[in-house]
Structure formats: C-alpha cells, structure tokens
Backbone as ProteinMPNN parsed JSONL, in Angstrom:
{"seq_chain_A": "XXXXXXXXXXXXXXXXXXXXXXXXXXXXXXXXXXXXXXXXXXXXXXXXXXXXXXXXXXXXXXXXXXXXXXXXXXXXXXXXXXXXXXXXXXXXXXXXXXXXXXXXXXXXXXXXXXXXXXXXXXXXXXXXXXXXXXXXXXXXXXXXXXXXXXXXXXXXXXXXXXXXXXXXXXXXXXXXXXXXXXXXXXXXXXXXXXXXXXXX", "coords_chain_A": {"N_chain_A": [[271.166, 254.432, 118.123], [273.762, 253.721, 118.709], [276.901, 254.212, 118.043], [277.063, 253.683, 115.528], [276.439, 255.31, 112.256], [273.766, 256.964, 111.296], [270.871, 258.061, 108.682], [269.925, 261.156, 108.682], [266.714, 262.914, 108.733], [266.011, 264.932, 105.875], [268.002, 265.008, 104.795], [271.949, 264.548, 105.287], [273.783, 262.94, 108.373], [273.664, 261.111, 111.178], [275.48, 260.134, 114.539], [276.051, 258.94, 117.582], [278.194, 259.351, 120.224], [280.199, 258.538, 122.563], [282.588, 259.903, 125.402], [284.672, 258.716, 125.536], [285.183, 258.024, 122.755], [284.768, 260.124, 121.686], [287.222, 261.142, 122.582], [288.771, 259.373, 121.182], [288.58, 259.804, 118.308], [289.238, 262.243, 118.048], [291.907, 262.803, 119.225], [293.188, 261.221, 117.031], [292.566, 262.567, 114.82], [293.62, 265.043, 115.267], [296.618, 263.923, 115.271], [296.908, 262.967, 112.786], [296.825, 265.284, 111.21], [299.118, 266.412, 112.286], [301.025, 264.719, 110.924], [300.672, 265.334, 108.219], [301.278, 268.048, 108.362], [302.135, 271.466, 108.276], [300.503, 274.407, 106.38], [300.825, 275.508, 102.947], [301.54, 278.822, 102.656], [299.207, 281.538, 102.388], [298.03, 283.042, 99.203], [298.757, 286.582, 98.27], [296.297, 288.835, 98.162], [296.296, 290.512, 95.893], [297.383, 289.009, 94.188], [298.829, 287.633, 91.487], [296.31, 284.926, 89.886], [297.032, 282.939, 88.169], [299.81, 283.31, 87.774], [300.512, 282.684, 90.647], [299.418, 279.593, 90.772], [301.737, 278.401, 88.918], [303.738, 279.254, 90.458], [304.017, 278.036, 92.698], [304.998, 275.417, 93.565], [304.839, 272.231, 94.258], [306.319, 269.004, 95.819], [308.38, 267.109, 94.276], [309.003, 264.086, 94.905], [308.002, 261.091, 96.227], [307.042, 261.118, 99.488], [308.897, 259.933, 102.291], [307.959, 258.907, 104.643], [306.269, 255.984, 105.312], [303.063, 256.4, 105.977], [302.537, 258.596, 104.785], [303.126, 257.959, 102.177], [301.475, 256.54, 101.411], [299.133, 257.993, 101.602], [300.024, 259.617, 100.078], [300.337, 258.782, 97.234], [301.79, 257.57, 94.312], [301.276, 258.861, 91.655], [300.877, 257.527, 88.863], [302.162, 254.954, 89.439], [304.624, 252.349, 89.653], [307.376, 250.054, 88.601], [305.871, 246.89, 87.795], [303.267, 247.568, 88.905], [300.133, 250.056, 88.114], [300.51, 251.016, 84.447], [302.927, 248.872, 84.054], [305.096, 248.041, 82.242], [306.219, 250.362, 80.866], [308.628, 252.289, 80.508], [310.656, 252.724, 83.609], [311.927, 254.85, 84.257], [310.369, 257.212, 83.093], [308.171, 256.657, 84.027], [308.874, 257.617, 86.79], [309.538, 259.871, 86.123], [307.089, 260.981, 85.255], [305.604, 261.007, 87.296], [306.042, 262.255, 89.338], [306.2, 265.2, 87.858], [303.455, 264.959, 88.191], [302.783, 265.173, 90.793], [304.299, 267.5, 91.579], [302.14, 269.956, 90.515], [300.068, 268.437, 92.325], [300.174, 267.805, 94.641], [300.347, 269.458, 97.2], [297.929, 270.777, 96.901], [296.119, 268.552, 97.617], [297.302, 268.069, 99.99], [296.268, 270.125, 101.121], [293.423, 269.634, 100.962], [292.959, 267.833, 102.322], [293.828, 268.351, 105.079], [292.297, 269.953, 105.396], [289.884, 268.497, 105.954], [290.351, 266.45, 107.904], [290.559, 268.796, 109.754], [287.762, 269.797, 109.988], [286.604, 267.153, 111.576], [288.02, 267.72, 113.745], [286.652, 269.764, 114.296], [284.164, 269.531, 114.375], [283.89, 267.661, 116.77], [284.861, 269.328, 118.765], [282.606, 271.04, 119.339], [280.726, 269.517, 120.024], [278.816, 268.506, 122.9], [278.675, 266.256, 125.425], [275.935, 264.846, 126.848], [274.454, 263.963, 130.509], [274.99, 261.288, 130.734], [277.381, 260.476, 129.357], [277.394, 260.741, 126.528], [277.169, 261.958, 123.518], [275.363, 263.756, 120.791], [276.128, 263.568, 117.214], [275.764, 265.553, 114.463], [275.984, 265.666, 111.273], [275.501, 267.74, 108.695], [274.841, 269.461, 105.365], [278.257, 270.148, 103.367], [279.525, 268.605, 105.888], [279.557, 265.254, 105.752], [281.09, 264.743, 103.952], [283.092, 265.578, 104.176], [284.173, 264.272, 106.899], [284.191, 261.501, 105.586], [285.835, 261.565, 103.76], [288.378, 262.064, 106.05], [288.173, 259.941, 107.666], [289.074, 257.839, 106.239], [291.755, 258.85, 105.355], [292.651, 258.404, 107.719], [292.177, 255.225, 108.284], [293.848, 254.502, 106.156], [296.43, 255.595, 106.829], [296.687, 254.325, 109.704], [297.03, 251.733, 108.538], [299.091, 251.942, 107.204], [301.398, 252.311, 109.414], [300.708, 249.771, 111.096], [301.461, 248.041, 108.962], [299.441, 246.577, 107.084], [297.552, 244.801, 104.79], [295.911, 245.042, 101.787], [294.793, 242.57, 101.188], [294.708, 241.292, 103.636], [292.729, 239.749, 106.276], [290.196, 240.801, 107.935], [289.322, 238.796, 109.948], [291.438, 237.462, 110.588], [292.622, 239.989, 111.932], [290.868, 240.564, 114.225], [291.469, 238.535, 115.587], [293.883, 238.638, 117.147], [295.81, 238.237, 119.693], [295.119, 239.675, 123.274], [297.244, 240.586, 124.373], [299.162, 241.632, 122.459], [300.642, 244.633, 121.306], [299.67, 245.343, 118.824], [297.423, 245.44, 119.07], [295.595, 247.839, 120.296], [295.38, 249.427, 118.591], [294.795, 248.369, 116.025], [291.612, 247.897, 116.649], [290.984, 250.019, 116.831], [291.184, 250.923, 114.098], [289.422, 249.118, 112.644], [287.115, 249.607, 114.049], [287.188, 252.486, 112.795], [286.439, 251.467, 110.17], [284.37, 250.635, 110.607], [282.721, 252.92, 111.302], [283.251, 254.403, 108.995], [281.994, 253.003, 106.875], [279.56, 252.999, 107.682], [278.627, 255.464, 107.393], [279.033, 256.153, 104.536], [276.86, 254.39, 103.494], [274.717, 255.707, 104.796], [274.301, 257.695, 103.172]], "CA_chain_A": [[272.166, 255.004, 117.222], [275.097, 253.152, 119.669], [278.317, 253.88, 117.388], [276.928, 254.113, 113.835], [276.062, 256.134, 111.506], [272.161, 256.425, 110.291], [270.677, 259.202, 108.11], [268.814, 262.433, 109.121], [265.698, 263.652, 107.506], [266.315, 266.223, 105.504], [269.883, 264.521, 104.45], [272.996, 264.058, 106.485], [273.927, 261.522, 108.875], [274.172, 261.469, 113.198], [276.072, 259.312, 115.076], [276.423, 259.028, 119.217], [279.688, 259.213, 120.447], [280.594, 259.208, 124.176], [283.379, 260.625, 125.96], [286.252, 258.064, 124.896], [284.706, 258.102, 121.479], [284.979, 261.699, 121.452], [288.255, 261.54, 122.902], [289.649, 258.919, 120.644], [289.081, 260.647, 117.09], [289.876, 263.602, 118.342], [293.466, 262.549, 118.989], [293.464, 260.551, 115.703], [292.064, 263.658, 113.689], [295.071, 265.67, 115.702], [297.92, 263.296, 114.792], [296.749, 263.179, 111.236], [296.999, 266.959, 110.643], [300.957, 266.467, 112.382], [301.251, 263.847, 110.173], [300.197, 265.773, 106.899], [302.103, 269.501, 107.594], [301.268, 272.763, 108.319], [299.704, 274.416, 104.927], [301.344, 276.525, 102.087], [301.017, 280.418, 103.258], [298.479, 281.964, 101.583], [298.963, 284.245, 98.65], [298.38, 287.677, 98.434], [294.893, 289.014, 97.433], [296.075, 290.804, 94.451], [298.329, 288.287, 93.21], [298.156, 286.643, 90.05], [296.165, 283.454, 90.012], [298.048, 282.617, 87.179], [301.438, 283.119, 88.428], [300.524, 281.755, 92.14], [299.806, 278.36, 90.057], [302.882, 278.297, 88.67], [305.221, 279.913, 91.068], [303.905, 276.921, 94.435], [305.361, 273.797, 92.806], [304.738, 270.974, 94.859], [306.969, 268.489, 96.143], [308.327, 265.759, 93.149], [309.802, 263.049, 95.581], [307.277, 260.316, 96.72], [307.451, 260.855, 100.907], [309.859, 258.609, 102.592], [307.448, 257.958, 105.787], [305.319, 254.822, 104.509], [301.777, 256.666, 105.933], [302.388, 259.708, 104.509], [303.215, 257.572, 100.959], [299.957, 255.516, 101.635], [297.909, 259.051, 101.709], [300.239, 260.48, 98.709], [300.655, 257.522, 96.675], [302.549, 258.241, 93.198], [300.407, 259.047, 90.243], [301.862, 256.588, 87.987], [302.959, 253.357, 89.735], [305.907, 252.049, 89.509], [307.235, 248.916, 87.85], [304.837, 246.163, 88.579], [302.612, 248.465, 89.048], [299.719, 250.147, 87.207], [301.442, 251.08, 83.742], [304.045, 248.565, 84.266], [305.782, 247.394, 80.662], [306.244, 251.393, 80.606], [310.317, 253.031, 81.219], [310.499, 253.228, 84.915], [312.621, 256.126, 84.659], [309.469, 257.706, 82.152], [307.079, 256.675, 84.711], [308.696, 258.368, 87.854], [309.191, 261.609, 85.886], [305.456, 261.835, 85.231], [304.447, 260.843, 88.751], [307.323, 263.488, 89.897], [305.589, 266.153, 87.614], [301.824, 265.251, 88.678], [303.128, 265.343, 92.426], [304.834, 268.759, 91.771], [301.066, 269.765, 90.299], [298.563, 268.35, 92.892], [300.481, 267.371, 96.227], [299.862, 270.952, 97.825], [295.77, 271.165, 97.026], [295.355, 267.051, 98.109], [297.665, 267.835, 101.61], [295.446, 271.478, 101.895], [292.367, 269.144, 101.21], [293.095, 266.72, 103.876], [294.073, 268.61, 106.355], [291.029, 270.257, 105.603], [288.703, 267.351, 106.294], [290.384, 266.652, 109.65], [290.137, 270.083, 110.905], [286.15, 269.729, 110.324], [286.648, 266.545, 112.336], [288.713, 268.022, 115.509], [286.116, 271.02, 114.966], [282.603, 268.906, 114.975], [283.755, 267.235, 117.842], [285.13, 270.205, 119.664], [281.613, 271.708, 118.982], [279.785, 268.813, 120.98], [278.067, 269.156, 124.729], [278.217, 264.986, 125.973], [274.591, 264.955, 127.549], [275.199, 263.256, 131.787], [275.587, 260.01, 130.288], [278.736, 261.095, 128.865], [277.259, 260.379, 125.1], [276.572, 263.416, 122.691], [274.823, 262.645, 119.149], [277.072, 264.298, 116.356], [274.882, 265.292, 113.271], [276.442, 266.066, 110.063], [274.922, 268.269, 107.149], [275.87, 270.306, 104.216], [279.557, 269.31, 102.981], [281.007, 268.018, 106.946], [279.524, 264.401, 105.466], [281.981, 264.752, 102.596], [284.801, 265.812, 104.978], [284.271, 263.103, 107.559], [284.459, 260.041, 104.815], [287.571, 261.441, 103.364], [289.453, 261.931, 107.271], [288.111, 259.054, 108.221], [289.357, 257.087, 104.825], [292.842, 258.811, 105.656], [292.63, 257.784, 109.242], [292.543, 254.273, 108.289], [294.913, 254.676, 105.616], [297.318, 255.887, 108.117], [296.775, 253.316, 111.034], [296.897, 250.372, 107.759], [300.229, 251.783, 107.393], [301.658, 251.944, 110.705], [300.007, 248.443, 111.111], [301.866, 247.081, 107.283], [297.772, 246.33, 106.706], [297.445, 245.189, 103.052], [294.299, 244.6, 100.93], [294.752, 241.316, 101.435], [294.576, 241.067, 104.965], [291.468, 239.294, 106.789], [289.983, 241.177, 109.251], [289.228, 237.857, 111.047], [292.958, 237.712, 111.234], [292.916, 240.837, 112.649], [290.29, 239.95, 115.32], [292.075, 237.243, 116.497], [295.267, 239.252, 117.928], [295.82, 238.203, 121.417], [294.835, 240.853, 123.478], [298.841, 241.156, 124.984], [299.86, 242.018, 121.244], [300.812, 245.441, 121.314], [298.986, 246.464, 118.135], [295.894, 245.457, 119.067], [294.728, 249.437, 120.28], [295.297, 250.413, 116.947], [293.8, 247.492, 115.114], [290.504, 247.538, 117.023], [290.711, 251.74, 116.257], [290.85, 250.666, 112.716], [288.132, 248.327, 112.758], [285.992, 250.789, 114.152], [286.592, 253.537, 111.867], [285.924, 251.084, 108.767], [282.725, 250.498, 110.276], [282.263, 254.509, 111.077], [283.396, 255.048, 107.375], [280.925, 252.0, 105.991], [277.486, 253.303, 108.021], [278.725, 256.765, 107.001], [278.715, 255.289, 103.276], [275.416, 253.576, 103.449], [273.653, 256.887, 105.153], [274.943, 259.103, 102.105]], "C_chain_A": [[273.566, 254.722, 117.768], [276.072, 252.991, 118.149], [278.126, 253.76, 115.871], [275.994, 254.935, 113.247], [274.814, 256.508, 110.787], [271.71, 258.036, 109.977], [269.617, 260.431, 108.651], [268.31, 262.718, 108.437], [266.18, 264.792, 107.048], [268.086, 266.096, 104.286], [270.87, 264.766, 105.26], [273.213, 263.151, 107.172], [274.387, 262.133, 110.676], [274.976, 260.354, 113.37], [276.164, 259.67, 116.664], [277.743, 258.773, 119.529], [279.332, 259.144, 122.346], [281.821, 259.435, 124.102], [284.683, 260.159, 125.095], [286.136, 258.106, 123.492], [285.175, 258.829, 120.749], [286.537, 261.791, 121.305], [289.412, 260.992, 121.585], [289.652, 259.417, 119.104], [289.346, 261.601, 116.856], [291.358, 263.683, 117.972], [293.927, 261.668, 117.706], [293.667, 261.443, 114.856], [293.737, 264.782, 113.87], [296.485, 265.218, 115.098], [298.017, 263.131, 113.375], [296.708, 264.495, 110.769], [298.689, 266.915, 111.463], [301.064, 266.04, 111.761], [301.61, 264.717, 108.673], [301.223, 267.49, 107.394], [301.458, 270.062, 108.061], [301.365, 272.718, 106.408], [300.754, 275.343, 104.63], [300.728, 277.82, 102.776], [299.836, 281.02, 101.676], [298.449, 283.388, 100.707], [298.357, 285.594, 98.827], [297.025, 288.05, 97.68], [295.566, 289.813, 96.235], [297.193, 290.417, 93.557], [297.493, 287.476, 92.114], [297.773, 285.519, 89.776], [296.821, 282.902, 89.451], [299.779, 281.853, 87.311], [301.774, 282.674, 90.106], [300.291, 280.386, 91.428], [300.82, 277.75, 89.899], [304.32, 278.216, 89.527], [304.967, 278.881, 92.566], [303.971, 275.772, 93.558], [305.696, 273.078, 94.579], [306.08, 269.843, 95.091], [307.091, 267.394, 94.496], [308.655, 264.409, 93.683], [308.31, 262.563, 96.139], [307.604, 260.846, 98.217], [307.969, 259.649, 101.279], [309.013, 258.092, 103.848], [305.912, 257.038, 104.913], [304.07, 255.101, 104.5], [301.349, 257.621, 104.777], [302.431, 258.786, 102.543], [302.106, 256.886, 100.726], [298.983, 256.863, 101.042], [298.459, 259.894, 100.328], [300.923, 259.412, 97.811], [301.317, 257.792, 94.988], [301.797, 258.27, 92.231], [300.428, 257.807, 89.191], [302.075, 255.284, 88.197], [303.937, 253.302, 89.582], [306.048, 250.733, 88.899], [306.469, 247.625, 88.651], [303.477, 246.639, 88.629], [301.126, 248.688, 87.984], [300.684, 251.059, 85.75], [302.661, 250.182, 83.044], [304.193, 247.985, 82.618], [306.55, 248.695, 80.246], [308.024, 251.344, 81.024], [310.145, 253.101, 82.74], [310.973, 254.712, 85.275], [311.039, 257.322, 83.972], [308.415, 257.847, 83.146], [307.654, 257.3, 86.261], [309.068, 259.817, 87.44], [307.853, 262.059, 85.849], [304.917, 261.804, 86.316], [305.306, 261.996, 89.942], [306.391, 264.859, 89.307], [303.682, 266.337, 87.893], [301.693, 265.715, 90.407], [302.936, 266.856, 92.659], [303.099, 269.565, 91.638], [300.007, 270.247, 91.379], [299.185, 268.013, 94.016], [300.182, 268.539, 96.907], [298.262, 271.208, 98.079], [295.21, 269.989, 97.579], [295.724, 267.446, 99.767], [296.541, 269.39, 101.602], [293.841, 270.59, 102.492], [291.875, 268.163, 102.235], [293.388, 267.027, 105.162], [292.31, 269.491, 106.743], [290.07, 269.873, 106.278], [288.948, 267.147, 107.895], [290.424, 267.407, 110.516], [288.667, 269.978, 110.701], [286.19, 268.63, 111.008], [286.977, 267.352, 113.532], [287.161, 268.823, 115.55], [284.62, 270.804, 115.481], [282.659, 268.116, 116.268], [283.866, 268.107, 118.982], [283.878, 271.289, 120.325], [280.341, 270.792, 119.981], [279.445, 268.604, 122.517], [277.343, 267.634, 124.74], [277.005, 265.685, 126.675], [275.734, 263.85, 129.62], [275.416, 262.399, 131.436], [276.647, 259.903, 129.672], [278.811, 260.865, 126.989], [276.736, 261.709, 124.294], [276.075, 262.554, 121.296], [275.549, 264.303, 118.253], [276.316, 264.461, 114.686], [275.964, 266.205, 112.274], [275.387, 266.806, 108.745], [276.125, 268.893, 106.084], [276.848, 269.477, 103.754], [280.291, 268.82, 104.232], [280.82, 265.9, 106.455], [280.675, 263.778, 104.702], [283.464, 264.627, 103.485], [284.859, 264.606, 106.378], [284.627, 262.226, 106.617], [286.114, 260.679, 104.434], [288.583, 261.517, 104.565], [289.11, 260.63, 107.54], [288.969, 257.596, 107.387], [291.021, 258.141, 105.206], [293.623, 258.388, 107.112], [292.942, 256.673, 109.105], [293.79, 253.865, 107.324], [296.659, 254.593, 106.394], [297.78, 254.416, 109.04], [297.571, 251.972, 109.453], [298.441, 250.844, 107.647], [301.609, 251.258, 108.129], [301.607, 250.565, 111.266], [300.949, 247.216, 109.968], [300.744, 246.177, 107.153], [297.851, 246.242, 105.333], [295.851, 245.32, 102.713], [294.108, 243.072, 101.338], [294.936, 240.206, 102.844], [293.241, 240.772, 105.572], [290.666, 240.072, 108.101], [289.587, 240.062, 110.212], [290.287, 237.699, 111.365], [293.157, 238.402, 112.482], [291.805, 240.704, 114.153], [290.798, 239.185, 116.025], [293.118, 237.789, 117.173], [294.825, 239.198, 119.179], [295.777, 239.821, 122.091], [296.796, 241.531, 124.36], [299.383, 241.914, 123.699], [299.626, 243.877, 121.474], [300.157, 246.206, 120.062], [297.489, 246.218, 118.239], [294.801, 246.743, 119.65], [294.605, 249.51, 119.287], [294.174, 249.546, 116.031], [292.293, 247.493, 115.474], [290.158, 249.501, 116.694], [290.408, 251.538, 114.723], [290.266, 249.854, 112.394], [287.336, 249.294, 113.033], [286.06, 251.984, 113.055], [285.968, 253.224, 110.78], [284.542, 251.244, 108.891], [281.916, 251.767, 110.454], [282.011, 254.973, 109.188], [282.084, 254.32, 106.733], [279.622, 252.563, 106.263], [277.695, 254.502, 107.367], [278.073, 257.043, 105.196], [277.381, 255.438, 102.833], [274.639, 254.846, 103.819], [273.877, 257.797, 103.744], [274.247, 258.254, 100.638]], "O_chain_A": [[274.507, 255.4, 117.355], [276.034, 252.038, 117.37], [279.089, 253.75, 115.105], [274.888, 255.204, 113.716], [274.842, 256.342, 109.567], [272.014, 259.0, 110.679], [268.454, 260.174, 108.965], [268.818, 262.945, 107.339], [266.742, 265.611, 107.776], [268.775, 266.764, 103.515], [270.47, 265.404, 106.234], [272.805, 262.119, 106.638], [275.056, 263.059, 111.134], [275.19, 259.606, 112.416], [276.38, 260.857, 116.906], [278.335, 257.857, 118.958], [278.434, 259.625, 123.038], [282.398, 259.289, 123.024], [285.419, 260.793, 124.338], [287.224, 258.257, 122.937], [285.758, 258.685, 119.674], [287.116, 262.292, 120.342], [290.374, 261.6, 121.116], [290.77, 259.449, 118.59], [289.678, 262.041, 115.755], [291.925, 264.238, 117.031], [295.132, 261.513, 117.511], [294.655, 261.423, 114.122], [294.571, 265.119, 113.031], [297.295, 265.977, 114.566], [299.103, 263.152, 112.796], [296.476, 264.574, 109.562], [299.467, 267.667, 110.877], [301.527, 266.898, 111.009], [302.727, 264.683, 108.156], [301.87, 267.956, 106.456], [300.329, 269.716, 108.408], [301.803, 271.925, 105.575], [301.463, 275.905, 105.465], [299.632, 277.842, 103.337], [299.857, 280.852, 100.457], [298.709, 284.501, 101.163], [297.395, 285.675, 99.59], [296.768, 287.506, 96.606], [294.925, 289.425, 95.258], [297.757, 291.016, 92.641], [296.374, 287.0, 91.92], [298.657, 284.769, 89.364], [297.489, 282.101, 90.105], [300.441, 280.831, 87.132], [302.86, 282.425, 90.629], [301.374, 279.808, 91.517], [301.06, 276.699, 90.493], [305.371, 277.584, 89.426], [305.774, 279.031, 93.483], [303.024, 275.302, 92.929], [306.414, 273.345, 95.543], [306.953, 270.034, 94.245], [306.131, 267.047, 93.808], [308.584, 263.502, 92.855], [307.487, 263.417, 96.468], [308.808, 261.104, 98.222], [307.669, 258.552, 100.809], [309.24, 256.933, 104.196], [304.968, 257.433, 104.229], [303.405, 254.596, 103.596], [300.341, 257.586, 104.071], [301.598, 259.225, 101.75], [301.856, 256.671, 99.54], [298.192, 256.688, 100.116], [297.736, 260.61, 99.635], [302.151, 259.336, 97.804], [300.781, 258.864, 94.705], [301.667, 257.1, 91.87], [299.301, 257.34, 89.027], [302.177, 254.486, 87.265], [304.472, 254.37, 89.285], [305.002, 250.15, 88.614], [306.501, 247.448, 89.869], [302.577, 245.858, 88.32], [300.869, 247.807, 87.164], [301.594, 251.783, 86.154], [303.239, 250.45, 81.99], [303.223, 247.544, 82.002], [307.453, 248.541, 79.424], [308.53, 250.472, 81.73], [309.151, 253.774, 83.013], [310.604, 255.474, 86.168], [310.84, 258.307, 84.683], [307.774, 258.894, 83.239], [306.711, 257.485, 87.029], [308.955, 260.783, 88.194], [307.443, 263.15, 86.246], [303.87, 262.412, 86.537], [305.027, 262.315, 91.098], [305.869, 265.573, 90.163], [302.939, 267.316, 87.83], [300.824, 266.35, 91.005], [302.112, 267.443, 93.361], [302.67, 269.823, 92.763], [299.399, 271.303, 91.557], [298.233, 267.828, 94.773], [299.111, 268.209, 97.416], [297.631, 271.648, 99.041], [294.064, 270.033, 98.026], [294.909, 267.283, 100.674], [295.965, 269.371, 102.689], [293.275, 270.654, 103.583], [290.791, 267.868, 102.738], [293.284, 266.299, 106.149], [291.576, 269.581, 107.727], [289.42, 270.559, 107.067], [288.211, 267.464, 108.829], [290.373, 267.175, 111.723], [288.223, 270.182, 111.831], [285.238, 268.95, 111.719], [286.058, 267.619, 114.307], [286.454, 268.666, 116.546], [284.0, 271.371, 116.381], [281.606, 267.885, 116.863], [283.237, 267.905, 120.021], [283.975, 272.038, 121.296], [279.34, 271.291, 120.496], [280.467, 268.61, 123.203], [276.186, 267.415, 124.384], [277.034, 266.865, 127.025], [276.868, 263.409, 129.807], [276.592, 262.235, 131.763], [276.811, 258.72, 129.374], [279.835, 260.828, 126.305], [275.781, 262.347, 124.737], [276.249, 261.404, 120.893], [275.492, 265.5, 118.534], [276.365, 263.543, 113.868], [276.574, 267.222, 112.603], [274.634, 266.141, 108.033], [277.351, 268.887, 105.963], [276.637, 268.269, 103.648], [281.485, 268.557, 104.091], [281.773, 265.182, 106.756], [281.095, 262.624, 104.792], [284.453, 263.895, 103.433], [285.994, 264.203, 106.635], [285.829, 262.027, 106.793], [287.212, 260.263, 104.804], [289.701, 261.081, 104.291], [290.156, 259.999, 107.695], [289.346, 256.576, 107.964], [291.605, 257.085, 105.45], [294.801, 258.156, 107.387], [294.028, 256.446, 109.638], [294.613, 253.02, 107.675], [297.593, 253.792, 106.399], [298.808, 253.738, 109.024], [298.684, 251.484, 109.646], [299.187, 249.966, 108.081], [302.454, 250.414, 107.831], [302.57, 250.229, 111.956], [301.061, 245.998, 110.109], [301.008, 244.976, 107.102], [298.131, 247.21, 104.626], [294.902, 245.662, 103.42], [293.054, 242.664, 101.826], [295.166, 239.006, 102.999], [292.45, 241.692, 105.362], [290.762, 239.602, 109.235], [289.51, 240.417, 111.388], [290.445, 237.743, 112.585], [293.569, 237.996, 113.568], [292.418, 240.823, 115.214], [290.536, 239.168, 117.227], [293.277, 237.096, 118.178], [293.883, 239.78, 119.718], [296.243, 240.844, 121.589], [297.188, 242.646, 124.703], [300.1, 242.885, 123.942], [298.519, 244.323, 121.776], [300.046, 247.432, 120.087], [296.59, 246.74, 117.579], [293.576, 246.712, 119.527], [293.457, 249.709, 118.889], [293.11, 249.912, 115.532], [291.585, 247.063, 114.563], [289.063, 249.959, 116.369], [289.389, 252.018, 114.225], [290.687, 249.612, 111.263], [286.813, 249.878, 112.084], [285.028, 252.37, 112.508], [285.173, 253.979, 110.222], [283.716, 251.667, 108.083], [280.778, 251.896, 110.001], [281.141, 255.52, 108.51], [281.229, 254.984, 106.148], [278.72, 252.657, 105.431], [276.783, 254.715, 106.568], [277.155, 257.742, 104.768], [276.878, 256.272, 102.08], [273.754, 255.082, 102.997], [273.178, 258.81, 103.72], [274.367, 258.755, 99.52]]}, "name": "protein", "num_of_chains": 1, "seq": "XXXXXXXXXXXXXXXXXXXXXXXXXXXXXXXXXXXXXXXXXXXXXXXXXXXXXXXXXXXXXXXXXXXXXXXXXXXXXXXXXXXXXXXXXXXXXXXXXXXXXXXXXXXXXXXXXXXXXXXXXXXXXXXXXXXXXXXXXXXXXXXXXXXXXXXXXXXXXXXXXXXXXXXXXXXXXXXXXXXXXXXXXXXXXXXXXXXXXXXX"}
C-alpha cells in the first residue's frame, strides 16, 4: 500500500504514510486553512435562519491573491471566458452577486475538509518503521478529495501551472530549480487525489 490509495472492505480507502509523508500534508493542510481565513462567527441559536442568510453577505470582489482566485474562481467568467459575447460589466455584477451568496459556505467548506486532513493525520500512531496506514470511512473520503483538489489548486497557482502544462515538463526541472519541492509535492498529491478517485 507504499503511497497510494486502495479501497477497504466495507468501503473507504487506506493509504501508508510515513513520517515525512505525515509531516508534509500536514504543513500543506496548515497553510491552506491560513490561506483560506478564519470562519464567519457563528450565529446565535435563536436567530433567524432567515435573517442570518440575508444579514452574512459574502464578499463581491474576486480575491486579489492568484491561489486564493484559483480556489474562488468567479461564477461567471469574464470576457473570453465562459459566457463571453455577454456585457462584461453584466457579467461581473452577477459573478459579484453569486460571490456575495456562496463565498462564505465554499471558504467554511474548505476549510472544513482541511481541518479533517490536519485532524486524520494528527490522529495517527507511525508503527517503528516510522509508517502509519491512514484509513478513511464515512464522509473523511469526501473531505480528503476536495483538500487535496485545493491543495493542488493552490501549489498550480503559486507554480503559474496551467491545464496545459505537461507533467513531463514538469519532471524534467533540474533538480537546482527552486520550484522543484513544490512541483514534485504536486505530483504526488495528483497521484494521492487519482488512487483516492479510483478507490471511491
């Protein structure tokens, strides 16, 4: 089970990690919850669902750091875009009012996912070989693919990673190149995210 993901009877999925393993999505899962915010305060129990809806409006401005716009991407497009033939001004009011909306319950839901990351790892007892096996049930399957799928998100940012980028490209980076930690972190998670995938 060396480093991927294969399914447990019953449903779910394990994986073996060792120490650095451990260590390194730990601090990924960490920097992606700085990344994303602390959360909206939570309302009062005998407030009005209604009027808590209403009254936590969401941000309308796209984010200006490029990860954070990667992970909250604009509803709408922009010209070029999907939509595009549309008003531009038409199309960043509606992606302004879907923001205001749903940006609050997507950043709660994401930070979500990577606190069940920090917390399944924080939860694991390496065996002497310094490798633990990390089993997933219930909904942490669900919440791994989506941190792990903002994890790379993230790094592809940081990186200016398109779609259209080769990962044999990315293999090839001399090992002096300074982004080659990151790139070989984001290689690995694809293929965490992909067995993860395939077990589900």
């Amino acid at each position: 089970m060396g480093g991927v993901f294969e399914p447990l009877k019953g449903g779910g999925a394990a994986v073996a990690l060792d120490e650095i393993e451990i260590s390194i999505l730990r601090s990924l899962a960490v920097q992606l919850l700085e990344l994303i915010g602390p959360g909206e305060p939570e309302p009062a129990a005998d407030a009005d669902p209604l009027a808590v809806l209403f009254a936590s409006d969401g941000p309308t401005e796209p984010p200006a750091d490029p990860a954070l716009a990667r992970l909250f991407p604009d509803a709408y497009g922009g010209p070029g875009g999907p939509g595009s033939g549309e008003d531009p001004e038409e199309l960043r009011a509606r992606s302004a009012e879907f923001r205001r909306f749903t940006e609050n319950d997507l950043r709660s839901r994401k930070r979500e996912d990577a606190l069940a990351v920090v917390r399944s790892l924080d939860s694991l007892t390496p065996a002497g070989d310094g490798a633990a096996v990390l089993e997933l049930t219930g909904e942490l399957p669900l919440r791994w693919l989506g941190a792990l799928n903002d994890l790379r998100l993230t790094i592809a940012a940081r990186l200016d990673i398109t779609e259209d980028d080769e990962s044999a490209v990315l293999f090839r980076l001399p090992d002096d190149d300074p982004r080659k930690p990151m790139v070989m972190a984001y290689l690995w998670l694809g293929g965490l995210q992909e067995t993860l995938i395939e077990t589900l």
